[in-house]
CSV table of C-alpha atoms in Angstrom, one decimal:
chain,number,residue,atom,x,y,z
A,1,MET,CA,-111.6,12.0,60.2
A,2,ILE,CA,-110.3,8.7,61.6
A,3,MET,CA,-107.5,7.3,59.4
A,4,THR,CA,-107.5,3.5,58.9
A,5,HIS,CA,-104.3,1.5,58.9
A,6,LYS,CA,-104.6,1.0,55.2
A,7,SER,CA,-105.0,4.8,54.5
A,8,LEU,CA,-102.2,5.6,56.9
A,9,PHE,CA,-99.9,3.2,55.1
A,10,ALA,CA,-100.9,4.7,51.8
A,11,VAL,CA,-100.1,8.2,53.0
A,12,LEU,CA,-96.7,7.1,54.4
A,13,PHE,CA,-95.9,5.2,51.1
A,14,LEU,CA,-96.7,8.4,49.1
A,15,ILE,CA,-94.5,10.5,51.3
A,16,LEU,CA,-91.6,8.0,50.9
A,17,ILE,CA,-92.1,8.0,47.1
A,18,LEU,CA,-92.1,11.8,47.0
A,19,PHE,CA,-88.9,11.9,49.2
A,20,ALA,CA,-87.2,9.4,47.0
A,21,CYS,CA,-88.0,11.3,43.8
A,22,LYS,CA,-86.7,14.5,45.4
A,23,SER,CA,-83.5,12.9,46.6
A,24,GLN,CA,-82.7,11.7,43.1
A,25,LYS,CA,-82.3,15.2,41.8
A,26,PRO,CA,-78.6,16.0,41.3
A,27,ASP,CA,-77.0,18.4,43.7
A,28,VAL,CA,-75.7,21.6,42.2
A,29,THR,CA,-72.3,22.8,43.5
A,30,TYR,CA,-72.3,26.0,41.5
A,31,ASN,CA,-75.0,27.8,39.5
A,32,SER,CA,-75.1,31.0,37.5
A,33,ASP,CA,-76.9,32.3,34.4
A,34,THR,CA,-74.1,30.9,32.2
A,35,LEU,CA,-72.6,28.0,34.1
A,36,LYS,CA,-73.8,25.1,36.3
A,37,ILE,CA,-71.6,22.5,38.0
A,38,ILE,CA,-72.9,19.2,39.3
A,39,PRO,CA,-71.0,16.6,41.3
A,40,VAL,CA,-70.9,13.1,39.9
A,41,THR,CA,-68.4,11.4,42.1
A,42,GLN,CA,-66.1,12.6,44.9
A,43,ASN,CA,-63.5,13.6,42.2
A,44,SER,CA,-65.6,14.5,39.2
A,45,TYR,CA,-68.1,17.1,38.2
A,46,ILE,CA,-70.2,17.9,35.1
A,47,HIS,CA,-70.0,21.5,33.9
A,48,ILE,CA,-73.0,22.8,31.9
A,49,SER,CA,-73.0,25.9,29.7
A,50,TYR,CA,-75.5,27.1,27.2
A,51,LEU,CA,-75.1,27.3,23.4
A,52,GLN,CA,-77.6,29.4,21.4
A,53,THR,CA,-78.4,27.6,18.1
A,54,ASN,CA,-80.7,28.3,15.2
A,55,ASP,CA,-82.3,24.9,15.0
A,56,PHE,CA,-82.5,23.8,18.6
A,57,GLY,CA,-82.7,27.1,20.5
A,58,LYS,CA,-80.7,27.5,23.8
A,59,VAL,CA,-79.0,24.1,24.3
A,60,PRO,CA,-77.4,23.0,27.6
A,61,CYS,CA,-73.9,21.5,26.8
A,62,ASN,CA,-72.1,19.0,29.1
A,63,GLY,CA,-68.4,18.9,29.9
A,64,LEU,CA,-66.5,17.2,32.7
A,65,ILE,CA,-64.0,18.1,35.4
A,66,TYR,CA,-61.8,15.4,37.0
A,67,MET,CA,-59.8,16.4,40.1
A,68,LYS,CA,-57.1,14.5,41.9
A,69,ASP,CA,-54.2,15.5,44.2
A,70,ASP,CA,-54.7,19.3,43.7
A,71,GLU,CA,-54.7,18.9,39.9
A,72,ALA,CA,-57.6,18.9,37.4
A,73,VAL,CA,-58.3,18.0,33.8
A,74,VAL,CA,-61.3,19.6,32.0
A,75,PHE,CA,-63.1,17.7,29.2
A,76,ASP,CA,-64.6,20.1,26.7
A,77,THR,CA,-64.7,23.8,27.4
A,78,PRO,CA,-67.8,25.9,28.1
A,79,VAL,CA,-69.2,27.4,25.0
A,80,ASP,CA,-67.3,30.7,25.1
A,81,ASN,CA,-64.2,32.3,26.7
A,82,LYS,CA,-66.1,34.3,29.3
A,83,THR,CA,-67.8,31.2,30.7
A,84,SER,CA,-64.5,29.3,30.5
A,85,ASN,CA,-62.9,31.9,32.7
A,86,GLU,CA,-65.8,31.4,35.1
A,87,LEU,CA,-65.1,27.7,35.2
A,88,ILE,CA,-61.4,28.2,35.5
A,89,LYS,CA,-61.9,30.5,38.5
A,90,TRP,CA,-64.1,28.0,40.2
A,91,ILE,CA,-61.5,25.2,39.7
A,92,THR,CA,-58.4,27.2,40.7
A,93,GLU,CA,-59.8,29.5,43.4
A,94,THR,CA,-62.8,27.8,44.9
A,95,LYS,CA,-61.5,24.3,44.7
A,96,ALA,CA,-57.8,25.3,44.8
A,97,HIS,CA,-56.7,22.9,42.0
A,98,SER,CA,-54.3,23.6,39.1
A,99,ILE,CA,-55.6,22.7,35.7
A,100,LYS,CA,-53.2,20.3,33.9
A,101,GLY,CA,-55.0,20.3,30.6
A,102,VAL,CA,-58.2,20.4,28.6
A,103,VAL,CA,-59.4,17.5,26.4
A,104,ILE,CA,-61.5,18.3,23.4
A,105,ASN,CA,-64.1,15.7,22.3
A,106,HIS,CA,-64.6,17.0,18.7
A,107,PHE,CA,-64.4,20.1,16.6
A,108,HIS,CA,-67.8,21.7,17.3
A,109,ASP,CA,-68.4,25.0,19.2
A,110,ASP,CA,-69.9,23.2,22.2
A,111,CYS,CA,-66.6,21.4,22.8
A,112,LEU,CA,-64.0,24.0,22.1
A,113,GLY,CA,-65.7,27.4,22.0
A,114,GLY,CA,-63.9,28.6,25.1
A,115,ILE,CA,-60.5,27.0,24.5
A,116,GLU,CA,-58.6,30.3,24.1
A,117,ALA,CA,-59.3,31.1,27.7
A,118,PHE,CA,-57.3,28.1,28.7
A,119,HIS,CA,-54.5,28.8,26.2
A,120,GLN,CA,-54.1,32.3,27.5
A,121,LEU,CA,-53.3,30.8,30.9
A,122,ASN,CA,-50.8,28.3,29.3
A,123,ILE,CA,-53.1,25.4,29.9
A,124,PRO,CA,-52.4,22.8,27.2
A,125,SER,CA,-55.3,21.4,25.1
A,126,TYR,CA,-55.4,17.8,23.7
A,127,ALA,CA,-57.5,16.5,20.8
A,128,ASN,CA,-57.6,13.9,18.0
A,129,ASN,CA,-55.5,15.0,15.0
A,130,LYS,CA,-58.7,14.9,13.0
A,131,THR,CA,-60.2,17.5,15.4
A,132,ILE,CA,-57.3,19.8,14.8
A,133,VAL,CA,-57.8,19.6,11.0
A,134,LEU,CA,-61.5,20.0,11.1
A,135,ALA,CA,-61.4,22.9,13.6
A,136,GLN,CA,-58.9,24.7,11.4
A,137,LYS,CA,-61.1,24.1,8.3
A,138,GLU,CA,-64.2,25.3,10.2
A,139,GLY,CA,-62.4,28.5,11.5
A,140,ASN,CA,-62.8,27.4,15.1
A,141,PRO,CA,-60.1,27.7,17.8
A,142,ILE,CA,-57.5,25.0,17.3
A,143,PRO,CA,-56.3,22.5,20.0
A,144,GLN,CA,-52.6,22.4,20.5
A,145,ILE,CA,-51.6,18.7,21.1
A,146,GLY,CA,-52.8,16.1,18.7
A,147,PHE,CA,-53.0,12.3,18.7
A,148,ASP,CA,-54.1,9.7,16.3
A,149,ASN,CA,-55.7,6.8,18.2
A,150,GLU,CA,-55.0,7.1,21.9
A,151,ASN,CA,-53.7,9.6,24.5
A,152,GLU,CA,-53.0,9.2,28.2
A,153,ILE,CA,-52.9,12.0,30.8
A,154,THR,CA,-51.9,11.4,34.4
A,155,ILE,CA,-52.9,13.5,37.3
A,156,GLY,CA,-51.7,12.4,40.8
A,157,ASN,CA,-51.3,8.7,40.3
A,158,GLN,CA,-54.4,8.3,38.2
A,159,LYS,CA,-54.6,8.0,34.5
A,160,ILE,CA,-57.1,9.3,31.9
A,161,ILE,CA,-57.5,7.5,28.6
A,162,ASN,CA,-58.6,9.5,25.6
A,163,ARG,CA,-59.3,7.2,22.6
A,164,TYR,CA,-60.7,7.4,19.1
A,165,PHE,CA,-63.2,4.5,18.4
A,166,GLY,CA,-64.5,5.7,15.0
A,167,GLU,CA,-67.0,8.0,13.4
A,168,ALA,CA,-70.4,8.8,14.9
A,169,HIS,CA,-71.7,12.3,15.7
A,170,THR,CA,-68.6,13.6,13.8
A,171,LYS,CA,-65.6,12.1,12.0
A,172,ASP,CA,-63.3,13.0,14.9
A,173,ASN,CA,-65.2,12.3,18.1
A,174,ILE,CA,-63.3,10.6,20.9
A,175,ALA,CA,-64.3,9.0,24.3
A,176,SER,CA,-62.5,9.8,27.5
A,177,TYR,CA,-62.3,7.1,30.2
A,178,ILE,CA,-61.3,7.6,33.9
A,179,PRO,CA,-60.5,4.1,35.3
A,180,SER,CA,-60.4,5.2,39.0
A,181,GLU,CA,-64.0,6.5,38.6
A,182,ASN,CA,-65.1,3.9,36.1
A,183,LEU,CA,-66.5,6.9,34.3
A,184,LEU,CA,-66.8,7.6,30.6
A,185,PHE,CA,-67.2,11.1,29.1
A,186,GLY,CA,-68.8,10.2,25.7
A,187,GLY,CA,-69.6,13.7,24.5
A,188,CYS,CA,-72.2,14.1,21.7
A,189,SER,CA,-71.6,10.6,20.4
A,190,VAL,CA,-73.5,9.3,23.4
A,191,LYS,CA,-77.2,10.2,23.8
A,192,SER,CA,-79.1,10.6,27.1
A,193,ILE,CA,-82.1,8.3,27.6
A,194,ASN,CA,-85.1,9.3,25.3
A,195,ALA,CA,-83.0,12.0,23.5
A,196,THR,CA,-83.5,12.5,19.8
A,197,LYS,CA,-80.8,12.0,17.2
A,198,GLY,CA,-80.1,15.8,17.3
A,199,TYR,CA,-77.8,17.6,14.8
A,200,LEU,CA,-76.6,15.2,12.1
A,201,GLY,CA,-74.9,17.7,9.7
A,202,ASP,CA,-71.4,16.2,10.3
A,203,ALA,CA,-72.5,12.7,11.4
A,204,ASN,CA,-71.9,9.2,10.1
A,205,VAL,CA,-75.2,7.6,11.0
A,206,ASP,CA,-74.2,4.3,9.2
A,207,GLU,CA,-71.2,3.8,11.6
A,208,TRP,CA,-72.7,5.5,14.8
A,209,SER,CA,-74.0,2.3,16.4
A,210,ASN,CA,-70.8,0.3,15.5
A,211,THR,CA,-68.6,3.0,17.1
A,212,ILE,CA,-70.6,3.0,20.3
A,213,ALA,CA,-70.7,-0.8,20.4
A,214,LYS,CA,-66.9,-0.7,20.3
A,215,ILE,CA,-66.9,1.6,23.3
A,216,LYS,CA,-69.2,-0.7,25.2
A,217,ALA,CA,-67.1,-3.8,24.4
A,218,THR,CA,-64.0,-2.0,25.6
A,219,TYR,CA,-65.6,-0.8,28.8
A,220,PRO,CA,-68.4,-3.3,29.6
A,221,ASN,CA,-68.9,-2.4,33.3
A,222,LEU,CA,-69.1,1.4,33.3
A,223,GLU,CA,-70.7,2.9,36.4
A,224,ILE,CA,-71.1,6.4,35.0
A,225,VAL,CA,-71.6,7.6,31.4
A,226,VAL,CA,-71.8,11.3,30.7
A,227,PRO,CA,-73.3,12.4,27.3
A,228,GLY,CA,-72.7,15.7,25.5
A,229,HIS,CA,-76.2,16.8,26.3
A,230,GLY,CA,-78.8,15.7,28.9
A,231,ASP,CA,-78.7,13.6,32.0
A,232,TYR,CA,-75.9,11.2,32.8
A,233,GLY,CA,-76.4,7.6,33.6
A,234,ASN,CA,-74.6,4.2,33.1
A,235,ASN,CA,-74.2,1.7,30.3
A,236,GLU,CA,-77.8,2.0,29.4
A,237,LEU,CA,-76.9,5.3,27.6
A,238,LEU,CA,-74.7,3.3,25.3
A,239,ASP,CA,-77.4,0.7,24.7
A,240,TYR,CA,-79.9,3.4,24.0
A,241,THR,CA,-77.5,5.2,21.5
A,242,ILE,CA,-76.8,1.9,19.7
A,243,SER,CA,-80.5,1.2,19.3
A,244,LEU,CA,-81.3,4.8,18.2
A,245,PHE,CA,-78.9,4.6,15.3
A,246,LYS,CA,-79.1,0.9,14.5
A,247,LYS,CA,-79.8,0.1,10.9
A,248,GLU,CA,-83.2,-1.4,10.1
């Protein structure tokens, strides 16, 4: 069969499209049955563990790791202590970084289910004071160091800003911003593109859009936004979340 210039161009175009689609899949740095780690920037990684739920089945749950100058901060723990120890081992042994702290987004299991593994190694945990109260009420593990509106952690010469913007997925949820990466870890308050509203048992759906709008106004030029579940992206995730919960 003789291929015309047009058909040859079509085949080459199709190959380029397929290659582009393949290249957009995120690399996986570490993968086991219980834990997956995906690089996002040179210094940051998403960690994914899996929570078994009654309503939604086995749910992948995102957390974040930020590393700088041989130190690391973890945002949200894996769902249990065993998987947290798996993550700690990867950070401290494979990557040879000491963990300076773990920041908890809100009081649910998918944020702090493995916090005791960090406490056993004298790694401090940070959370909104509302999170500490709600975790205690729920019978969940309790973060150690509380703050009301804003908390800063420094590793190397870079700072991390943890801030409470208002109620959304829960009454206590915060957002964590890493200026050097222009990256926001929004947790479950931020939805991935095309996600549903998800679990609303502790939510304030009337304030959800307003809270995310405050985050967007504070950080208008974010390059990376990491939600609590699903694929990461940019400020489009904030726009999508605002529209998802916007009052009619």
